[in-house]
Amino acid sequence: MDTLTRLGFSATSMVVVAASTVTLGAGIATANSPVPISSVLRRCDFSAVQTWTQVPRTSAGRGVANIHTSGSTVVADVNMVISNSPGAHYDIGLIQMPRPSSETCGPGDPGTTFTGLDTDGAGVANVTITAPLRQGATGVWVFVASPHPNNQAPAEFYTSEYVSPV
């Protein structure tokens, strides 16, 4: 009986610990959460591109965007570290959602704001993007890319890991 009691206590403890881990690991995005930026190519509706011509591809950089609103304006403070690209230029965009997959999201398209991002000698870059919130916007995400000299696809790209609510 004593063995069953100890076994029951251990099993109960493991269930509680497992449930706590699942709950804690779920993470909820809020408007002021830091948004990780990683090497994933996305379509304008934020869906990930599963097939890409440059696979396998080495992910050389990481970043984070601190996104918040101020009245009817959205602000993204973007910090990137791309250590193998000192002195490189990147185009960076703030894309507002929702957005149908048929709609483009390049510079000048409605609900997008773009600027330049230049890395220093260590491959570090910081930039702030500010844009008016368009009516009905529920979230934003960040797109970072370097132009490709031989085609329209980006040579290097990074995007937010999730859409930040606004």
Coordinates of N, CA and C in Angstrom, one line a residue:
M1 N 0.8 -1.2 0.0 CA 0.0 0.0 0.0 C 0.9 1.3 0.0
D2 N 2.0 1.2 0.8 CA 2.9 2.3 0.9 C 3.5 2.6 -0.5
T3 N 3.8 1.6 -1.3 CA 4.3 1.8 -2.6 C 3.3 2.4 -3.5
L4 N 2.1 2.0 -3.5 CA 1.0 2.6 -4.3 C 0.8 4.1 -3.9
T5 N 0.9 4.4 -2.6 CA 0.8 5.8 -2.2 C 1.9 6.7 -2.8
R6 N 3.1 6.2 -2.7 CA 4.2 6.9 -3.3 C 4.1 7.0 -4.8
L7 N 3.7 5.9 -5.4 CA 3.5 6.0 -6.9 C 2.4 6.9 -7.3
G8 N 1.3 7.0 -6.5 CA 0.2 7.9 -6.8 C 0.7 9.3 -6.6
F9 N 1.4 9.6 -5.6 CA 1.9 10.9 -5.3 C 2.9 11.4 -6.5
S10 N 3.7 10.5 -6.9 CA 4.7 10.8 -8.0 C 3.9 11.1 -9.3
A11 N 2.9 10.2 -9.6 CA 2.2 10.4 -10.8 C 1.4 11.7 -10.8
T12 N 0.8 12.0 -9.6 CA 0.1 13.3 -9.5 C 1.0 14.5 -9.7
S13 N 2.2 14.4 -9.1 CA 3.2 15.5 -9.2 C 3.6 15.7 -10.6
M14 N 3.8 14.6 -11.4 CA 4.3 14.7 -12.7 C 3.2 15.3 -13.6
V15 N 1.9 15.0 -13.4 CA 0.8 15.6 -14.1 C 0.7 17.1 -13.9
V16 N 0.9 17.5 -12.6 CA 0.8 18.9 -12.2 C 2.0 19.6 -12.9
V17 N 3.2 19.1 -12.8 CA 4.4 19.7 -13.4 C 4.2 19.8 -14.9
A18 N 3.7 18.7 -15.6 CA 3.5 18.7 -17.0 C 2.5 19.8 -17.4
A19 N 1.4 19.9 -16.7 CA 0.4 20.9 -17.0 C 0.9 22.3 -16.8
S20 N 1.7 22.5 -15.8 CA 2.3 23.8 -15.6 C 3.2 24.2 -16.7
T21 N 4.0 23.2 -17.2 CA 4.9 23.5 -18.3 C 4.2 23.8 -19.5
V22 N 3.1 23.1 -19.8 CA 2.4 23.4 -21.0 C 1.8 24.8 -20.9
T23 N 1.2 25.1 -19.8 CA 0.6 26.4 -19.6 C 1.6 27.6 -19.7
L24 N 2.7 27.4 -19.1 CA 3.8 28.4 -19.1 C 4.4 28.6 -20.4
G25 N 4.6 27.5 -21.2 CA 5.2 27.6 -22.5 C 4.3 28.1 -23.6
A26 N 3.0 28.3 -23.3 CA 2.1 28.7 -24.4 C 2.3 30.1 -24.8
G27 N 2.7 31.0 -23.9 CA 3.0 32.4 -24.2 C 1.8 33.1 -24.9
I28 N 1.4 34.3 -24.5 CA 0.4 35.0 -25.1 C 1.0 36.3 -25.6
A29 N 0.7 36.6 -26.9 CA 1.2 37.8 -27.5 C 0.4 39.0 -27.0
T30 N 1.1 40.1 -26.6 CA 0.4 41.3 -26.3 C 1.0 42.4 -27.1
A31 N 0.3 43.6 -27.1 CA 0.7 44.7 -27.9 C 2.1 45.2 -27.6
N32 N 2.6 44.9 -26.4 CA 3.9 45.4 -26.0 C 5.0 44.3 -25.8
S33 N 4.7 43.1 -26.3 CA 5.6 42.0 -26.2 C 6.7 42.2 -27.2
P34 N 8.0 41.8 -26.8 CA 9.0 41.8 -27.8 C 8.7 40.7 -28.8
V35 N 8.8 41.0 -30.1 CA 8.5 40.0 -31.2 C 9.8 39.5 -31.8
P36 N 10.2 38.2 -31.6 CA 11.4 37.7 -32.2 C 11.3 37.7 -33.8
I37 N 12.4 38.0 -34.4 CA 12.5 38.0 -35.8 C 13.5 36.9 -36.2
S38 N 13.1 36.0 -37.1 CA 13.9 34.9 -37.6 C 13.9 34.8 -39.1
S39 N 14.7 33.9 -39.6 CA 14.8 33.7 -41.0 C 13.7 32.8 -41.6
V40 N 12.6 33.4 -41.8 CA 11.4 32.7 -42.4 C 10.9 33.6 -43.5
L41 N 10.7 33.1 -44.7 CA 10.1 33.9 -45.8 C 8.6 33.8 -45.7
R42 N 7.9 34.9 -45.7 CA 6.4 34.9 -45.5 C 5.7 35.6 -46.7
R43 N 4.5 35.1 -47.0 CA 3.7 35.8 -48.0 C 3.0 37.0 -47.3
C44 N 2.4 37.9 -48.0 CA 1.8 39.1 -47.5 C 0.7 38.8 -46.4
D45 N 0.0 37.6 -46.5 CA -1.0 37.3 -45.5 C -0.4 36.6 -44.3
F46 N 1.0 36.6 -44.1 CA 1.8 36.1 -43.0 C 2.0 34.6 -43.1
S47 N 1.4 33.9 -44.1 CA 1.7 32.5 -44.2 C 3.1 32.2 -44.6
A48 N 3.8 31.2 -44.1 CA 5.2 30.9 -44.4 C 5.3 30.2 -45.8
V49 N 6.3 30.6 -46.5 CA 6.6 30.0 -47.8 C 7.3 28.7 -47.5
Q50 N 6.8 27.6 -47.9 CA 7.3 26.3 -47.5 C 8.4 25.8 -48.5
T51 N 8.3 26.2 -49.8 CA 9.3 25.9 -50.8 C 10.0 27.1 -51.2
W52 N 11.3 27.1 -51.2 CA 12.1 28.2 -51.5 C 13.3 27.8 -52.3
T53 N 13.7 28.6 -53.3 CA 14.8 28.2 -54.2 C 16.2 28.2 -53.6
Q54 N 16.3 28.9 -52.5 CA 17.6 28.9 -51.8 C 17.8 28.0 -50.6
V55 N 17.1 26.8 -50.7 CA 17.2 25.8 -49.6 C 18.3 24.8 -50.0
P56 N 19.2 24.4 -49.2 CA 19.3 24.8 -47.8 C 20.0 26.2 -47.7
R57 N 19.6 27.0 -46.7 CA 20.1 28.3 -46.6 C 20.5 28.5 -45.1
T58 N 21.6 29.2 -45.0 CA 22.2 29.4 -43.6 C 21.5 30.7 -43.0
S59 N 21.0 30.5 -41.9 CA 20.4 31.6 -41.2 C 21.5 32.3 -40.4
A60 N 21.8 33.6 -40.8 CA 23.0 34.3 -40.2 C 22.6 35.3 -39.2
G61 N 21.3 35.7 -39.1 CA 20.9 36.7 -38.2 C 19.7 36.5 -37.4
R62 N 19.5 37.3 -36.4 CA 18.3 37.2 -35.5 C 18.0 38.7 -35.2
G63 N 16.8 38.9 -34.7 CA 16.4 40.2 -34.2 C 15.2 40.1 -33.3
V64 N 14.8 41.3 -32.9 CA 13.6 41.5 -32.1 C 13.0 42.8 -32.5
A65 N 11.7 42.9 -32.5 CA 11.0 44.1 -32.7 C 10.1 44.4 -31.5
N66 N 10.2 45.6 -30.9 CA 9.3 46.0 -29.9 C 8.3 46.9 -30.5
I67 N 7.1 46.4 -30.5 CA 6.0 47.0 -31.3 C 4.9 47.5 -30.3
H68 N 4.6 48.8 -30.4 CA 3.5 49.4 -29.6 C 2.8 50.4 -30.4
T69 N 1.6 50.8 -29.8 CA 0.8 51.9 -30.4 C 0.9 53.1 -29.6
S70 N 0.7 54.3 -30.2 CA 0.6 55.6 -29.6 C -0.5 56.3 -30.3
G71 N -1.7 56.3 -29.7 CA -2.9 56.9 -30.4 C -3.2 56.1 -31.6
S72 N -3.3 56.7 -32.8 CA -3.6 56.0 -34.0 C -2.3 55.7 -34.8
T73 N -1.2 55.6 -34.1 CA 0.1 55.3 -34.8 C 0.7 54.0 -34.2
V74 N 1.3 53.2 -35.1 CA 2.0 52.0 -34.6 C 3.5 52.3 -34.8
V75 N 4.3 51.9 -33.8 CA 5.7 52.1 -33.7 C 6.4 50.7 -33.6
A76 N 7.4 50.5 -34.4 CA 8.2 49.3 -34.2 C 9.7 49.7 -34.1
D77 N 10.3 49.3 -32.9 CA 11.7 49.5 -32.7 C 12.3 48.2 -33.0
V78 N 13.1 48.1 -34.1 CA 13.7 46.9 -34.6 C 15.2 46.9 -34.3
N79 N 15.6 45.8 -33.7 CA 17.0 45.5 -33.4 C 17.5 44.2 -34.1
M80 N 18.4 44.3 -35.0 CA 18.9 43.1 -35.7 C 20.4 42.9 -35.5
V81 N 20.8 41.7 -35.4 CA 22.2 41.3 -35.4 C 22.4 40.3 -36.5
I82 N 23.2 40.7 -37.5 CA 23.5 39.8 -38.7 C 25.0 39.8 -38.8
S83 N 25.6 39.0 -38.0 CA 27.1 39.1 -37.8 C 27.9 38.9 -39.0
N84 N 27.4 38.2 -40.0 CA 28.3 37.9 -41.2 C 28.0 39.0 -42.3
S85 N 27.3 40.1 -41.9 CA 27.0 41.2 -42.9 C 27.3 42.5 -42.3
P86 N 28.5 42.8 -42.0 CA 28.8 44.2 -41.5 C 28.7 45.2 -42.7
G87 N 28.2 46.3 -42.4 CA 28.1 47.4 -43.4 C 27.1 47.0 -44.5
A88 N 26.1 46.1 -44.3 CA 25.1 45.8 -45.3 C 23.9 46.6 -45.2
H89 N 23.2 46.7 -46.3 CA 21.9 47.4 -46.4 C 20.7 46.4 -46.5
Y90 N 19.7 46.7 -45.7 CA 18.5 45.9 -45.8 C 17.3 46.8 -45.9
D91 N 16.2 46.3 -46.6 CA 15.0 47.0 -46.6 C 14.1 46.4 -45.5
I92 N 13.4 47.3 -44.7 CA 12.6 46.8 -43.6 C 11.2 47.4 -43.8
G93 N 10.2 46.5 -43.6 CA 8.9 46.9 -43.7 C 8.0 46.6 -42.5
L94 N 7.0 47.4 -42.3 CA 6.0 47.2 -41.2 C 4.7 46.9 -42.0
I95 N 4.2 45.7 -41.9 CA 3.0 45.2 -42.6 C 1.9 45.1 -41.7
Q96 N 0.8 45.8 -42.0 CA -0.4 45.7 -41.2 C -1.4 44.6 -41.7
M97 N -2.0 44.0 -40.7 CA -3.0 42.9 -40.9 C -4.4 43.3 -40.5
P98 N -5.4 42.7 -41.0 CA -5.5 41.6 -41.9 C -5.2 42.0 -43.3
R99 N -4.8 41.0 -44.1 CA -4.4 41.3 -45.5 C -4.6 40.0 -46.3
P100 N -5.4 40.1 -47.3 CA -5.7 38.9 -48.1 C -4.4 38.4 -48.8
S101 N -4.3 37.1 -49.1 CA -3.1 36.6 -49.8 C -2.9 37.2 -51.2
S102 N -4.0 37.7 -51.8 CA -3.9 38.2 -53.1 C -3.4 39.7 -53.1
E103 N -3.3 40.3 -52.0 CA -2.8 41.7 -51.9 C -1.3 41.7 -51.7
T104 N -0.7 42.6 -52.4 CA 0.8 42.8 -52.3 C 1.2 43.6 -51.1
C105 N 2.4 43.5 -50.7 CA 2.8 44.2 -49.5 C 4.2 44.8 -49.6
G106 N 4.5 45.4 -50.8 CA 5.8 46.0 -51.0 C 5.7 47.5 -50.7
P107 N 6.8 48.2 -50.9 CA 6.9 49.6 -50.6 C 5.8 50.3 -51.4
G108 N 5.1 51.2 -50.7 CA 4.0 52.0 -51.4 C 2.6 51.3 -51.4
D109 N 2.6 50.0 -51.1 CA 1.2 49.4 -51.0 C 0.5 49.8 -49.7
P110 N -0.8 49.9 -49.8 CA -1.6 50.3 -48.6 C -1.3 49.4 -47.4
G111 N -1.2 50.0 -46.2 CA -1.0 49.3 -45.0 C 0.5 48.8 -44.8
T112 N 1.4 49.4 -45.6 CA 2.8 49.1 -45.4 C 3.6 50.3 -45.3
T113 N 4.7 50.2 -44.5 CA 5.7 51.3 -44.4 C 7.1 50.7 -44.4
F114 N 7.9 51.3 -45.3 CA 9.3 50.8 -45.5 C 10.3 51.8 -45.2
T115 N 11.5 51.4 -44.8 CA 12.6 52.2 -44.6 C 13.9 51.4 -44.8
G116 N 15.0 52.0 -44.6 CA 16.3 51.3 -44.8 C 16.9 50.9 -43.4
L117 N 17.7 49.9 -43.4 CA 18.4 49.4 -42.2 C 19.8 49.1 -42.6
D118 N 20.8 49.7 -42.0 CA 22.2 49.5 -42.3 C 23.0 49.0 -41.1
T119 N 23.6 47.8 -41.3 CA 24.4 47.2 -40.2 C 25.7 48.0 -40.0
D120 N 26.2 48.0 -38.8 CA 27.5 48.6 -38.5 C 28.6 47.6 -38.7
G121 N 29.8 47.9 -38.3 CA 30.9 47.0 -38.5 C 30.8 45.7 -37.8
A122 N 30.0 45.5 -36.8 CA 29.8 44.3 -36.1 C 28.5 43.5 -36.6
G123 N 27.8 44.1 -37.6 CA 26.6 43.5 -38.1 C 25.3 43.8 -37.3
V124 N 25.4 44.9 -36.5 CA 24.3 45.3 -35.6 C 23.6 46.5 -36.2
A125 N 22.3 46.5 -36.2 CA 21.5 47.6 -36.7 C 20.2 47.8 -35.9
N126 N 19.8 49.1 -35.7 CA 18.6 49.4 -35.0 C 17.9 50.5 -35.8
V127 N 16.6 50.4 -35.9 CA 15.8 51.3 -36.6 C 14.4 51.4 -36.0
T128 N 13.8 52.6 -36.1 CA 12.4 52.7 -35.6 C 11.5 53.0 -36.8
I129 N 10.4 52.3 -37.0 CA 9.4 52.5 -38.1 C 8.2 53.0 -37.4
T130 N 7.6 54.1 -37.9 CA 6.3 54.6 -37.4 C 5.4 54.7 -38.6
A131 N 4.1 54.3 -38.3 CA 3.1 54.3 -39.4 C 1.7 54.6 -38.8
P132 N 0.9 55.3 -39.6 CA -0.5 55.5 -39.1 C -1.2 54.1 -39.2
L133 N -2.0 53.8 -38.2 CA -2.8 52.6 -38.2 C -3.9 52.7 -39.2
R134 N -4.0 51.8 -40.1 CA -5.1 51.9 -41.1 C -6.4 51.3 -40.4
Q135 N -7.5 51.8 -40.8 CA -8.8 51.4 -40.2 C -9.0 49.9 -40.3
G136 N -9.3 49.2 -39.2 CA -9.5 47.8 -39.2 C -8.3 47.0 -39.0
A137 N -7.1 47.6 -38.8 CA -5.9 46.8 -38.5 C -6.0 46.2 -37.2
T138 N -5.6 44.9 -37.1 CA -5.7 44.1 -35.9 C -4.3 43.7 -35.4
G139 N -3.3 43.8 -36.3 CA -1.9 43.4 -36.0 C -0.9 43.9 -37.0
V140 N 0.3 43.8 -36.7 CA 1.4 44.1 -37.6 C 2.5 43.1 -37.5
W141 N 3.3 43.0 -38.5 CA 4.5 42.2 -38.5 C 5.6 42.9 -39.3
V142 N 6.9 42.5 -39.0 CA 8.1 43.1 -39.6 C 8.7 42.2 -40.6
F143 N 9.1 42.8 -41.8 CA 9.8 42.1 -42.8 C 11.2 42.8 -43.1
V144 N 12.3 42.0 -43.0 CA 13.6 42.6 -43.3 C 14.2 41.8 -44.4
A145 N 14.7 42.4 -45.5 CA 15.3 41.7 -46.6 C 16.4 42.5 -47.3
S146 N 17.3 41.8 -47.8 CA 18.3 42.4 -48.7 C 18.0 42.1 -50.1
P147 N 18.2 43.1 -51.0 CA 17.8 42.9 -52.4 C 18.8 41.9 -53.0
H148 N 18.3 41.1 -54.0 CA 19.1 40.1 -54.7 C 19.5 40.8 -56.0
P149 N 20.8 40.7 -56.4 CA 21.3 41.4 -57.6 C 20.8 40.8 -58.9
N150 N 20.3 39.5 -58.9 CA 20.0 38.9 -60.1 C 18.5 38.5 -60.3
N151 N 17.7 38.7 -59.3 CA 16.2 38.4 -59.4 C 15.4 39.2 -58.4
Q152 N 14.1 39.1 -58.5 CA 13.2 39.9 -57.6 C 13.1 39.3 -56.2
A153 N 13.5 38.0 -56.0 CA 13.4 37.4 -54.7 C 14.5 38.0 -53.8
P154 N 14.2 38.1 -52.5 CA 15.3 38.7 -51.6 C 16.5 37.7 -51.5
A155 N 17.7 38.3 -51.4 CA 18.9 37.5 -51.2 C 18.9 36.9 -49.8
E156 N 18.4 37.7 -48.8 CA 18.4 37.3 -47.4 C 17.1 37.9 -46.8
F157 N 16.5 37.2 -45.9 CA 15.2 37.7 -45.4 C 15.0 37.2 -44.0
Y158 N 14.2 38.0 -43.2 CA 13.9 37.8 -41.9 C 12.5 38.3 -41.7
T159 N 11.7 37.7 -40.9 CA 10.3 38.1 -40.6 C 10.0 37.9 -39.1
S160 N 9.0 38.6 -38.6 CA 8.4 38.4 -37.3 C 8.0 36.9 -37.1
E161 N 8.1 36.4 -35.9 CA 7.7 35.0 -35.7 C 6.2 35.0 -35.5
Y162 N 5.5 36.1 -35.1 CA 4.1 36.1 -35.0 C 3.6 37.5 -35.3
V163 N 2.3 37.7 -35.6 CA 1.7 39.0 -35.8 C 1.4 39.6 -34.4
S164 N 2.0 40.8 -34.2 CA 1.8 41.5 -32.9 C 0.4 42.2 -33.0
P165 N -0.4 42.0 -32.0 CA -1.7 42.7 -32.0 C -1.6 44.1 -31.7
V166 N -2.4 44.9 -32.3 CA -2.4 46.4 -32.1 C -3.8 46.9 -31.6

